[in-house]
mmCIF file of C-alpha atoms in Angstrom:
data_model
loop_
_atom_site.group_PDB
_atom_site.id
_atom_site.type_symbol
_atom_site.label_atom_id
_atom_site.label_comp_id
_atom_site.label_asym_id
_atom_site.label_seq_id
_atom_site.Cartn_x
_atom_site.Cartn_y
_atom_site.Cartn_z
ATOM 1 C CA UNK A 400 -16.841 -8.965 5.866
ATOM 2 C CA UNK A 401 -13.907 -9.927 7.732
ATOM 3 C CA UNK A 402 -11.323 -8.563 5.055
ATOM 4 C CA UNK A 403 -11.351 -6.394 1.907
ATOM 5 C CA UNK A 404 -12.222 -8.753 -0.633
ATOM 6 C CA UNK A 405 -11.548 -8.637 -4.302
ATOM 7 C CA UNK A 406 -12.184 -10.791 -7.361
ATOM 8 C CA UNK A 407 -10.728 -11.933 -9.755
ATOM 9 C CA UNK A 408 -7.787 -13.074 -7.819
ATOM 10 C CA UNK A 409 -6.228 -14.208 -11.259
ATOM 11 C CA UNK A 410 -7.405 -12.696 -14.979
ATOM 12 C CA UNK A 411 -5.874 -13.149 -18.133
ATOM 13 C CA UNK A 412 -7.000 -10.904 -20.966
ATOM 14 C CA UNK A 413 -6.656 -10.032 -24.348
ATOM 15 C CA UNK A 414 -5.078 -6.828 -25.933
ATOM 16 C CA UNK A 415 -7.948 -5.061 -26.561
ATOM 17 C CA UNK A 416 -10.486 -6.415 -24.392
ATOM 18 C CA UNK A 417 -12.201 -4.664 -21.280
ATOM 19 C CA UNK A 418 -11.860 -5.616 -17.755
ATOM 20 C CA UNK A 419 -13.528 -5.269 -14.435
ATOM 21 C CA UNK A 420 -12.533 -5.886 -10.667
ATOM 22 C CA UNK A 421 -14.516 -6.090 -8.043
ATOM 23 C CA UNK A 422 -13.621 -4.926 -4.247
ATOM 24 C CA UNK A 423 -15.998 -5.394 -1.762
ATOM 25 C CA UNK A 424 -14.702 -3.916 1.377
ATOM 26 C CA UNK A 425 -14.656 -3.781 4.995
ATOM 27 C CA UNK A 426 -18.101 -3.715 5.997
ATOM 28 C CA UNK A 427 -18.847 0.168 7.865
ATOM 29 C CA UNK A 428 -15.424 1.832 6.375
ATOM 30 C CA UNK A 429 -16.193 4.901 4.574
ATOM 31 C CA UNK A 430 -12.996 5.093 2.755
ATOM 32 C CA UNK A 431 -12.153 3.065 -0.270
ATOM 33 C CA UNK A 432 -8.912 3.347 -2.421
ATOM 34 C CA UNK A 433 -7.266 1.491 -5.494
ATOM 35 C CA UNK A 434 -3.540 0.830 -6.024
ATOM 36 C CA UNK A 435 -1.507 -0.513 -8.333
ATOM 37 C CA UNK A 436 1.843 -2.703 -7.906
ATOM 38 C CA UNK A 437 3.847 -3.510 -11.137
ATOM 39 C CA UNK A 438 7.488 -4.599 -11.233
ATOM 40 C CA UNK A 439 9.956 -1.500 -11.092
ATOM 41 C CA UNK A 440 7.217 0.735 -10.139
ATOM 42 C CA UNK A 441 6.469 0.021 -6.431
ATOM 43 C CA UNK A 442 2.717 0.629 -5.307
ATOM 44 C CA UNK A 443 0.793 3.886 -7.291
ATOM 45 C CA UNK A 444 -1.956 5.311 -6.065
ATOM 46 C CA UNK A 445 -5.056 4.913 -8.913
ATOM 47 C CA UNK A 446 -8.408 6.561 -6.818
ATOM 48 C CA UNK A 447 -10.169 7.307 -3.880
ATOM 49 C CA UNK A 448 -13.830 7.365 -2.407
ATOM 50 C CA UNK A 449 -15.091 8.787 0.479
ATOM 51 C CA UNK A 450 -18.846 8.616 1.461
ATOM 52 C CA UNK A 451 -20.440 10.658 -1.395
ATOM 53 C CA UNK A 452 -18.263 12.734 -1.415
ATOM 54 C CA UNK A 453 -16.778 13.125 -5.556
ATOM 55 C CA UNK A 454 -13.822 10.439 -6.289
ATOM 56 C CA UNK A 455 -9.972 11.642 -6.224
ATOM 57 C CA UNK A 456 -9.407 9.957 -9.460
ATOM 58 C CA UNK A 457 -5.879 12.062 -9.313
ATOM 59 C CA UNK A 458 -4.155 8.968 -9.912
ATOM 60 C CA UNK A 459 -5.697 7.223 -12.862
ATOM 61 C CA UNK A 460 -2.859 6.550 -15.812
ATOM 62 C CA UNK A 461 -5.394 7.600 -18.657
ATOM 63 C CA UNK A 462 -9.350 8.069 -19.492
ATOM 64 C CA UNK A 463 -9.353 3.935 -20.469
ATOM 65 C CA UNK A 464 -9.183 3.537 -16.537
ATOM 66 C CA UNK A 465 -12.470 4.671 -14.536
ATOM 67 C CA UNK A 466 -14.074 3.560 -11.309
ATOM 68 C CA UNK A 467 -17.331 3.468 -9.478
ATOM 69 C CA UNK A 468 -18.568 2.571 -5.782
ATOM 70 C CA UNK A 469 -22.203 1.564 -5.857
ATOM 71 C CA UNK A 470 -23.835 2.436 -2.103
ATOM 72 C CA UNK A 471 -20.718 3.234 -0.398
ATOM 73 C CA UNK A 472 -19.566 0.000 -0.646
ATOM 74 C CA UNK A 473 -18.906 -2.077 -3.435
ATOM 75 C CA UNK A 474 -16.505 -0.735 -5.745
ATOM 76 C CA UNK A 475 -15.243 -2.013 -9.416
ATOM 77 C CA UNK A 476 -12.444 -0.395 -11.677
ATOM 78 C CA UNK A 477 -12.619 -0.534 -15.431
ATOM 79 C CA UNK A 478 -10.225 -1.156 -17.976
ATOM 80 C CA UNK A 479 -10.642 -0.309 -21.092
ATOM 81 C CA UNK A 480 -9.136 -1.258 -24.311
ATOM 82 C CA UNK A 481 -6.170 -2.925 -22.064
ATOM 83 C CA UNK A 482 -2.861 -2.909 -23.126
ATOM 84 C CA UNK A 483 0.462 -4.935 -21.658
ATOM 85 C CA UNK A 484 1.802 -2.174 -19.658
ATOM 86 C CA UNK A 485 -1.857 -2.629 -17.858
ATOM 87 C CA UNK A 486 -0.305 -6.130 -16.143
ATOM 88 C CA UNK A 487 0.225 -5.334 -12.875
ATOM 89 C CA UNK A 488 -1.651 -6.353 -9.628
ATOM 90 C CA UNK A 489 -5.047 -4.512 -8.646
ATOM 91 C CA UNK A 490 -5.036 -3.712 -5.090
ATOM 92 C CA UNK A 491 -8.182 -2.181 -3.239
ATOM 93 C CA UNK A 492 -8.126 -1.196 0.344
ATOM 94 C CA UNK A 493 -10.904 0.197 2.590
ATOM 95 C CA UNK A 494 -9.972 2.399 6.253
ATOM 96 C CA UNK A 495 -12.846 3.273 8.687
ATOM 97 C CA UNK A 496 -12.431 7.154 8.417
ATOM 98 C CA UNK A 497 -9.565 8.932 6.073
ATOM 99 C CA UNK A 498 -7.651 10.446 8.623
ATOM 100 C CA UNK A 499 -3.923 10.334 8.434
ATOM 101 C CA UNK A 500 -3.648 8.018 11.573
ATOM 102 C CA UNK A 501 -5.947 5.286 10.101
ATOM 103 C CA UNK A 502 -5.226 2.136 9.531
ATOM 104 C CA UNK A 503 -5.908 1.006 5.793
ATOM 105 C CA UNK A 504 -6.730 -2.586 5.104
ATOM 106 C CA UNK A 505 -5.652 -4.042 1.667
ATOM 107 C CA UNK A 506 -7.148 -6.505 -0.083
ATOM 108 C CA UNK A 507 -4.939 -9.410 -1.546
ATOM 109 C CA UNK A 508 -5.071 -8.253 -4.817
ATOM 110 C CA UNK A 509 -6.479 -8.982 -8.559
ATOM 111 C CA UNK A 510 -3.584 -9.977 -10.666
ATOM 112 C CA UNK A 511 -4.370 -9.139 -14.246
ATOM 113 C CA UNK A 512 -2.290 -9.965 -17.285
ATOM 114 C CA UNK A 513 -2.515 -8.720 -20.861
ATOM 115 C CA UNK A 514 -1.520 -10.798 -23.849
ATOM 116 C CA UNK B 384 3.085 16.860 -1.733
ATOM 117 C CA UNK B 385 4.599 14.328 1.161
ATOM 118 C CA UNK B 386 6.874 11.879 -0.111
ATOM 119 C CA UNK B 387 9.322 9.256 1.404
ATOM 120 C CA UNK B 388 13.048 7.716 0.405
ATOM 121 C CA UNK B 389 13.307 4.250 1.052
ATOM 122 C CA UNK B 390 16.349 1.909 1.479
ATOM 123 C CA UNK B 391 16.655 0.062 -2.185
ATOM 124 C CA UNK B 392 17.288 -3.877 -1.540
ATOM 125 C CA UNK B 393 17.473 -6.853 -1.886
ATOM 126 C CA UNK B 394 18.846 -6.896 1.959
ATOM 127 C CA UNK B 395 20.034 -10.479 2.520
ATOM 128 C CA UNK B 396 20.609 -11.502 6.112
ATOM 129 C CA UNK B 397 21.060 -14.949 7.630
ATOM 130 C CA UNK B 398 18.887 -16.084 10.832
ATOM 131 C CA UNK B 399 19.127 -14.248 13.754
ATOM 132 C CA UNK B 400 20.941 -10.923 12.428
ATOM 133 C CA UNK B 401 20.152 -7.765 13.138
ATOM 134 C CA UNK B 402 18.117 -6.094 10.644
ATOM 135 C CA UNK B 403 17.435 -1.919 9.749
ATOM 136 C CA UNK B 404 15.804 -1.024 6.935
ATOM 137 C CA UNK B 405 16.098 3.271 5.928
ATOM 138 C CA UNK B 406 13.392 5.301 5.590
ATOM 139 C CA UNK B 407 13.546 8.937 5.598
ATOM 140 C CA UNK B 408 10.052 11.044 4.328
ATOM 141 C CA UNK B 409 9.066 14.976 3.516
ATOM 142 C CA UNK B 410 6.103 16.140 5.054
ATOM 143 C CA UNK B 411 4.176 19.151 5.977
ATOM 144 C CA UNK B 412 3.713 18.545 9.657
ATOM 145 C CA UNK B 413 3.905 15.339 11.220
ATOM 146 C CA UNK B 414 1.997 12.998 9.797
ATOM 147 C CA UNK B 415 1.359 9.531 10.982
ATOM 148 C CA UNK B 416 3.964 7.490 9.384
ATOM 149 C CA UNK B 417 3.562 3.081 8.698
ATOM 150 C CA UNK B 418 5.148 0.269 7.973
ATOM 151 C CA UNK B 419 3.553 -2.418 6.210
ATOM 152 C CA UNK B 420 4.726 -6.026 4.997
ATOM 153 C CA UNK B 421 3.693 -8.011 2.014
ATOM 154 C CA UNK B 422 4.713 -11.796 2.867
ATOM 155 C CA UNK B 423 5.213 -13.712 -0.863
ATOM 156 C CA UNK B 424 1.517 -14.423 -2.382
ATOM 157 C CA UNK B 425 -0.378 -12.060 0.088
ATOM 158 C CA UNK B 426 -1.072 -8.854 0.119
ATOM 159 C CA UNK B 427 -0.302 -5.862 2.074
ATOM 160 C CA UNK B 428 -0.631 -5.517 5.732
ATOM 161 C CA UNK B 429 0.402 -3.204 8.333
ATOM 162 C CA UNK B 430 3.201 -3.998 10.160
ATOM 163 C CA UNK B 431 3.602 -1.285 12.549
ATOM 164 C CA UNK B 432 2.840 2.496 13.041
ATOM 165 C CA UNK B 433 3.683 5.830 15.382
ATOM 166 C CA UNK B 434 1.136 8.412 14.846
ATOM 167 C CA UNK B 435 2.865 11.473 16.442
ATOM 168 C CA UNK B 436 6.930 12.666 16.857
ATOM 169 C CA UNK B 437 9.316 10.243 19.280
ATOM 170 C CA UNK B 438 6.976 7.527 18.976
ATOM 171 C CA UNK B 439 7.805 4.253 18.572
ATOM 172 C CA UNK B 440 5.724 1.866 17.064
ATOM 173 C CA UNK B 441 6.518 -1.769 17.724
ATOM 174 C CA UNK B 442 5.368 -5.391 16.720
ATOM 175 C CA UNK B 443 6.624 -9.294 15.974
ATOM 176 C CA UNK B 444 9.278 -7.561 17.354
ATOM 177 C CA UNK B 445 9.495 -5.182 14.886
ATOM 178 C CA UNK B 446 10.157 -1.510 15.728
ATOM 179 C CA UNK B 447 10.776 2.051 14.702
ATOM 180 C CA UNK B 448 10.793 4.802 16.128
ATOM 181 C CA UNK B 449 9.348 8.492 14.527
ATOM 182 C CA UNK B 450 12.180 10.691 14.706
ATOM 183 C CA UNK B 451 11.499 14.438 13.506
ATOM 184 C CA UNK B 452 15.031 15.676 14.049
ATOM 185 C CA UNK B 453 16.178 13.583 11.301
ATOM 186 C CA UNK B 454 12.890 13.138 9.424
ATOM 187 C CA UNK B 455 13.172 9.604 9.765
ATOM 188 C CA UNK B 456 11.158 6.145 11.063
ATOM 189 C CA UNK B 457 13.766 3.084 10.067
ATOM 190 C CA UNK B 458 12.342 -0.449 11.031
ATOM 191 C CA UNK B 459 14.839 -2.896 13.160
ATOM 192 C CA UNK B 460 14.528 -5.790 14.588
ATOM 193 C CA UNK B 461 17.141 -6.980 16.790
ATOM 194 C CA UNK B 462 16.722 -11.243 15.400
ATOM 195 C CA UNK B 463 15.281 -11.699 12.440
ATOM 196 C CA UNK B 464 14.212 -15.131 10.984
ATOM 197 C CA UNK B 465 13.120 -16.832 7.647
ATOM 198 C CA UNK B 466 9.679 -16.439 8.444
ATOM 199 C CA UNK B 467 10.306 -12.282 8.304
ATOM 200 C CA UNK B 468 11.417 -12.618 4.330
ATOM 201 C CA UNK B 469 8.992 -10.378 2.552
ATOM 202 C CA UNK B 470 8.699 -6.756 1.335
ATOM 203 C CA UNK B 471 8.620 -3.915 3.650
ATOM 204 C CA UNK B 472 7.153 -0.498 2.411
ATOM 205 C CA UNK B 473 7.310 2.750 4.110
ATOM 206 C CA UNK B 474 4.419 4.478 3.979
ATOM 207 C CA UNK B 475 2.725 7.951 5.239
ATOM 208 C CA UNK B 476 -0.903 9.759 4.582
ATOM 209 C CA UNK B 477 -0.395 13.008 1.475
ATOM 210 C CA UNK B 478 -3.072 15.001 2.399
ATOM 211 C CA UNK B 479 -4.265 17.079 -0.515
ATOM 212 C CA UNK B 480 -7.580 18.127 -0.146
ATOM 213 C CA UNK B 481 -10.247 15.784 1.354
ATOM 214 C CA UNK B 482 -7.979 12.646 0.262
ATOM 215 C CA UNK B 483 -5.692 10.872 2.801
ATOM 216 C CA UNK B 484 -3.676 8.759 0.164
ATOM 217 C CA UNK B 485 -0.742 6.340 1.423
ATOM 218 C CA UNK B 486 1.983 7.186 -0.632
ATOM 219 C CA UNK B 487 4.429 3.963 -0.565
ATOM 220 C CA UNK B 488 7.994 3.777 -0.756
ATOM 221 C CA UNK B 489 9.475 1.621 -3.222
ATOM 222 C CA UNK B 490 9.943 -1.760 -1.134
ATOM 223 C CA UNK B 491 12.316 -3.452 0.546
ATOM 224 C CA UNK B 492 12.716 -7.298 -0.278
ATOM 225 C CA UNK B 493 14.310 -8.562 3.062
ATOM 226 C CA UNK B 494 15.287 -12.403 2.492
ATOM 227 C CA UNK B 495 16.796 -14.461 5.433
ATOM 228 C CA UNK B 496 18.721 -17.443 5.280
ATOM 229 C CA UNK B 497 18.599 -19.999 7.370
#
């Protein structure tokens, strides 16, 4: 596609409930990553693919958050059990190769809030 | 692991001042360093980058230059207008194993006045 795309764009959830978000990203990149942005916490690094290579899933908050990128494309992050500090927004982003002087292209984001 | 120290904000400028936002890193070599710019209700984009030492990376007339002396790359631009209000992040790869990770600064909200 032209961009990284991701959906939901908006999702409103219950305490308790699971979630998923999709990224689809740029078609040919190899790399994939997930962020998150919250308010007082800037942008945190959640997980990264590359080819088949086995996830950095370094940055995941807890075992309720996993990911998965089917084909080496398509990716989707789950949340489990949410809670409120899970509000924040989703932010995928794909680069061609991961080498330090790559460009990586976000995604405009899934914002997801817990109630 | 790399990390970088960016200038805290709000920064609140009127129409064509001049505008430098701080950004000073740690990092084992030189790494590429970015910024990038997240305009209200979009996401992130990159703004600008220098991939190797005295570079200067430069666009919308944006630049900054990749100084290793003082471990920095702060973003000016000589005129800046409304259109430029947004967020500005500081960014550069950590490298730790096979993962090339952005790690972000915190964000800069720039907001110009007309």
């Amino acid at each position: 596609g032209a961009g990284v795309s991701q959906s939901p764009s908006n999702k409103v959830t219950e305490k308790g409930k699971d979630v998923e978000l999709r990224c689809d990203p740029i078609s040919g990149h190899t790399a994939l990553y997930w962020y998150r942005q919250s308010l007082g916490q800037g942008l945190e690094f959640l997980i990264y693919f590359q080819g088949n290579s086995a996830p950095d899933k370094s940055g995941l908050p807890s075992d309720r958050f996993s990911a998965e990128r089917t084909g080496g494309s398509v990716s989707t992050l789950t949340i489990q059990r949410t809670q409120q500090e899970d509000s924040a927004v989703y932010l995928c982003a794909s680069s061609l190769f991961p080498r330090g002087e790559d460009t990586i292209y976000f995604g405009e984001g899934s914002w997801l809030t817990v109630v | 692991g790399n990390s970088v120290t960016q200038m805290e904000g709000p920064v609140t400028l009127s129409e064509e001042a001049f505008l430098t936002i701080n950004c000073t890193y740690t990092a084992t070599g030189y790494p590429s360093l970015f910024w990038y710019v997240q305009y209200p209700g979009e996401g992130l984009q990159l703004l600008l980058k220098a991939t190797k030492a005295d570079d200067k990376g430069s666009n919308k007339g944006f630049e900054a230059t990749y100084r290793k002396e003082t471990t920095s790359f702060h973003l000016e631009k000589g005129s800046v207008q409304v259109s430029d209000s947004a967020v500005y992040f500081c960014a550069l790869p950590d490298y730790g194993g096979a993962t090339n990770k952005l790690i972000f600064g915190t964000g800069t909200l720039l907001a110009v006045q007309p």
